[in-house]
Tab-separated table of N, CA and C in Angstrom:
chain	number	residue	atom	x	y	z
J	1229	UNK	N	26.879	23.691	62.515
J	1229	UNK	CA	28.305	23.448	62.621
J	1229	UNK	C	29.102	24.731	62.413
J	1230	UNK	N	28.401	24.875	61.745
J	1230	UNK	CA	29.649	27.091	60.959
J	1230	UNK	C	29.246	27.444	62.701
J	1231	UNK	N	28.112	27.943	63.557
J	1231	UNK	CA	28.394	28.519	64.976
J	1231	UNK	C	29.732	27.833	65.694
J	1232	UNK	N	29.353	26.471	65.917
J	1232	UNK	CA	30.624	25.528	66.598
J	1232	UNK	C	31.691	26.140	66.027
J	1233	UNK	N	31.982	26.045	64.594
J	1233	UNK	CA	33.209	26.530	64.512
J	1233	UNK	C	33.988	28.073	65.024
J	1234	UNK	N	32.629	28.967	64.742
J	1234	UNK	CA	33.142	30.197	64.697
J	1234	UNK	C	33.545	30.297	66.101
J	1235	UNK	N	32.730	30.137	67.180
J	1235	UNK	CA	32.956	29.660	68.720
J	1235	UNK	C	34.322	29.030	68.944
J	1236	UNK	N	34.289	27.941	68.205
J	1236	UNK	CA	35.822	27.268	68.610
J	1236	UNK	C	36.976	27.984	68.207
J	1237	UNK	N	36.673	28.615	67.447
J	1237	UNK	CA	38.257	29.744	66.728
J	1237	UNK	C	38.250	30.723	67.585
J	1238	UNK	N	37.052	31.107	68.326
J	1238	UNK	CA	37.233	32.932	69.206
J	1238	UNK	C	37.917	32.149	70.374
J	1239	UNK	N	37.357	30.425	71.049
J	1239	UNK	CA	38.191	30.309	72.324
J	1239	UNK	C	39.679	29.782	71.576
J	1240	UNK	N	40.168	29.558	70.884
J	1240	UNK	CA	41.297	28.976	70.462
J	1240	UNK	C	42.127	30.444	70.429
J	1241	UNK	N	41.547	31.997	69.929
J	1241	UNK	CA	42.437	32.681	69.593
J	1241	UNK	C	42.200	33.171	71.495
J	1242	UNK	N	41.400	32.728	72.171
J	1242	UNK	CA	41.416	33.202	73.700
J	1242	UNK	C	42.489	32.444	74.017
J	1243	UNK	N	42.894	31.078	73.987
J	1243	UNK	CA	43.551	30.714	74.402
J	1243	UNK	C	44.883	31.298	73.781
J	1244	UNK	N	45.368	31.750	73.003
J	1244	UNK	CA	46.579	32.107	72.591
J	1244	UNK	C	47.055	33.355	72.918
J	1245	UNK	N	46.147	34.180	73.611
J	1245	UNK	CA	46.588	35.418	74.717
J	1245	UNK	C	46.402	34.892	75.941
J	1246	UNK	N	46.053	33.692	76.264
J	1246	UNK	CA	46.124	33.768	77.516
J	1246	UNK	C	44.890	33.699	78.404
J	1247	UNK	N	43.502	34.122	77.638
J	1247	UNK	CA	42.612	34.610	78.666
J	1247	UNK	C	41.806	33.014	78.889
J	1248	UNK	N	42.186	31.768	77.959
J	1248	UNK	CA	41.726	30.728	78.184
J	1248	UNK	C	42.878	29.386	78.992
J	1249	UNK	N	42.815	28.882	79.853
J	1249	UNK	CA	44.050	27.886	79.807
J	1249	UNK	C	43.929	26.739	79.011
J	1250	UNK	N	45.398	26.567	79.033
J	1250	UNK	CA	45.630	25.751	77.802
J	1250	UNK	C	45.355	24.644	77.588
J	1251	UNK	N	44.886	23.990	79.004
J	1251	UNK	CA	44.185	22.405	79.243
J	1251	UNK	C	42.258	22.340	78.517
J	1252	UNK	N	41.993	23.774	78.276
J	1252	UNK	CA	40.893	23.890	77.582
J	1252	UNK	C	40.957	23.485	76.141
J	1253	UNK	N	39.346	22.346	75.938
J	1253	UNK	CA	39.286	22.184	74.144
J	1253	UNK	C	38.888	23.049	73.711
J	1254	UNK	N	39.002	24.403	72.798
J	1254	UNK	CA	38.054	24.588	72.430
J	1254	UNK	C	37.031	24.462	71.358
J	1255	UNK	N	36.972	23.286	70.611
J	1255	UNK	CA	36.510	22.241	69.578
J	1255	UNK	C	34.989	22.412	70.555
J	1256	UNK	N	35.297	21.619	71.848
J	1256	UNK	CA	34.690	21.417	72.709
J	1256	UNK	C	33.783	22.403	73.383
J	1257	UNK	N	34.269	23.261	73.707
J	1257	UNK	CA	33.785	24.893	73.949
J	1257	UNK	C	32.883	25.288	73.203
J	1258	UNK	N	33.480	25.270	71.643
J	1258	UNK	CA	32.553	26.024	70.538
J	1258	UNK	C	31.270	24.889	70.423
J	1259	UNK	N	31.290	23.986	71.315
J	1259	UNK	CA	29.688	23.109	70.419
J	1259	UNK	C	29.190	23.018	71.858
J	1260	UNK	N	30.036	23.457	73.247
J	1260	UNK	CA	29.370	22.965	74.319
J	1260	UNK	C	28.169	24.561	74.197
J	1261	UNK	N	28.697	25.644	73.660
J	1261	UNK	CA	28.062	27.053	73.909
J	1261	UNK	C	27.546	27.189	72.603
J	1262	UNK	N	27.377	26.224	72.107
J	1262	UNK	CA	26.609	26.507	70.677
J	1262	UNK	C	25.351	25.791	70.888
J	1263	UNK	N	25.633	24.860	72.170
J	1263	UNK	CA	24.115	23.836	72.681
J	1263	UNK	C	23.572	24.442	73.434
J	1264	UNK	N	24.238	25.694	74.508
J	1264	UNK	CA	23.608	26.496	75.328
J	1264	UNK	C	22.734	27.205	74.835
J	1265	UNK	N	23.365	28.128	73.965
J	1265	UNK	CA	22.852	29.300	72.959
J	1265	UNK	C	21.676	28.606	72.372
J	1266	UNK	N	21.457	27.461	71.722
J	1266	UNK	CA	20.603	26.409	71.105
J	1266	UNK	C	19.451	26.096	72.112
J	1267	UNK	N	19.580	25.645	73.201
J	1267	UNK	CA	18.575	25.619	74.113
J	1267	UNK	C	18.068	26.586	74.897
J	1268	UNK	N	19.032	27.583	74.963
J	1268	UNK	CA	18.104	29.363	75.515
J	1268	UNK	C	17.144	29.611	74.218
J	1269	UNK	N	17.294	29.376	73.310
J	1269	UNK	CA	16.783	29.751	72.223
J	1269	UNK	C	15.610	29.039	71.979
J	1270	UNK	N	15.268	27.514	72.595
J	1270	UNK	CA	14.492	26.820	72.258
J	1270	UNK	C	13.482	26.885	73.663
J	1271	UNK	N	14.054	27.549	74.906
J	1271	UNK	CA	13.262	27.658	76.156
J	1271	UNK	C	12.750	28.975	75.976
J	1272	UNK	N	12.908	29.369	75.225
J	1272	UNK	CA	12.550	31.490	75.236
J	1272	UNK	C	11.343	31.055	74.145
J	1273	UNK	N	11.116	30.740	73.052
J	1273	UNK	CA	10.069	30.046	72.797
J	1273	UNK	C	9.241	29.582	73.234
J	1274	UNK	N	9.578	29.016	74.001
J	1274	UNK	CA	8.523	27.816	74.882
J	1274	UNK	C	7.828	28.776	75.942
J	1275	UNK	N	8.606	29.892	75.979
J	1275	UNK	CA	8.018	31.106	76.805
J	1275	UNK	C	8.407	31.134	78.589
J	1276	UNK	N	9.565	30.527	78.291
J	1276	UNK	CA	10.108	30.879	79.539
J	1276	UNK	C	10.569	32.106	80.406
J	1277	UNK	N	10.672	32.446	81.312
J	1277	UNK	CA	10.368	33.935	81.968
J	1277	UNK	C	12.024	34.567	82.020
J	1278	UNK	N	12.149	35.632	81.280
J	1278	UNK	CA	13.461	35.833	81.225
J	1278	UNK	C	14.640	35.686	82.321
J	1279	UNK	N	14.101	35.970	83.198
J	1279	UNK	CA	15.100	36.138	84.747
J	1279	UNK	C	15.462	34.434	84.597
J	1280	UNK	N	14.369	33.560	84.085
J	1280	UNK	CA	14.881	32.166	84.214
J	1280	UNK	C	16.336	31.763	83.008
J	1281	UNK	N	15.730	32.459	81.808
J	1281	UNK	CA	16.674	32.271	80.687
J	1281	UNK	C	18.228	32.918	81.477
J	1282	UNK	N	17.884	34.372	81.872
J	1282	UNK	CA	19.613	34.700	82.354
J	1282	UNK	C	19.935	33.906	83.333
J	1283	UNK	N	19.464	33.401	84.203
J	1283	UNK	CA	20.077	31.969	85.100
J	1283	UNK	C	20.602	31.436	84.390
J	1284	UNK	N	19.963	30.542	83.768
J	1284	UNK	CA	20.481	29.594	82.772
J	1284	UNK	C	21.624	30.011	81.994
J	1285	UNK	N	21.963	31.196	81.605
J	1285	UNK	CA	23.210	31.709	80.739
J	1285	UNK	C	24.112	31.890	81.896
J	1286	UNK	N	23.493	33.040	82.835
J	1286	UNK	CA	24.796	33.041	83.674
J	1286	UNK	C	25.679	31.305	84.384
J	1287	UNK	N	24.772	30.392	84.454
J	1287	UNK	CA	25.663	29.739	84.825
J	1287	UNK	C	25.836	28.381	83.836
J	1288	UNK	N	25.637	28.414	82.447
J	1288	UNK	CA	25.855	28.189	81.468
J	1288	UNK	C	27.388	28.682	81.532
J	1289	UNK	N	27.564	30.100	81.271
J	1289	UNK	CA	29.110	30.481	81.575
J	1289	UNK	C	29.734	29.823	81.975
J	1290	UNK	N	29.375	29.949	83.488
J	1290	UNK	CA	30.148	29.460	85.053
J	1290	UNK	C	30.988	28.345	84.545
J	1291	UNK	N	30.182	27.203	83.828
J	1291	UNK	CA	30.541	26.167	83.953
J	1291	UNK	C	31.257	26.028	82.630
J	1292	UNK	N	30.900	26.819	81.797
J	1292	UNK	CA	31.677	26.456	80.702
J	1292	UNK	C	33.360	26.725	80.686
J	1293	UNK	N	33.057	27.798	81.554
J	1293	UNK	CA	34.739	28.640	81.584
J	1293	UNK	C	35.282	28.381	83.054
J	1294	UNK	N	34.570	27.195	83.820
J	1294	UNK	CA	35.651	27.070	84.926
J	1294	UNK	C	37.134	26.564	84.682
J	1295	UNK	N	37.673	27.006	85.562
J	1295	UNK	CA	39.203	25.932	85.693
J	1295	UNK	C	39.628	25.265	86.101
């Protein structure tokens, strides 16, 4: 829960310059990229082939920060 949070305060202070819009949770944000981070972490173990893990992040992003 302390990651979720710390996550949800960096997009909350994103959103207050601007670089997030404002229809974004980021409550929501901080636990949706705290499950990402959580499961790259649990597939890199499992010995998954890196080029697969940065897929998975890069569009982990994508989707987290569309608009």
């Amino acid at each position: 829960r302390t990651q979720d949070a710390a996550l949800a305060a960096r997009f909350k202070q994103a959103q207050q310059v601007g670089q997030l819009s404002d229809k974004a949770n980021p409550i929501v944000l901080g636990a949706m990229t705290s499950a990402l981070l959580h499961s790259l972490s649990l597939r890199a173990r499992a010995g998954y082939e890196r080029e697969a893990l940065v897929q998975w992040a890069q569009q982990g992003v994508k989707d987290l920060l569309a608009r």
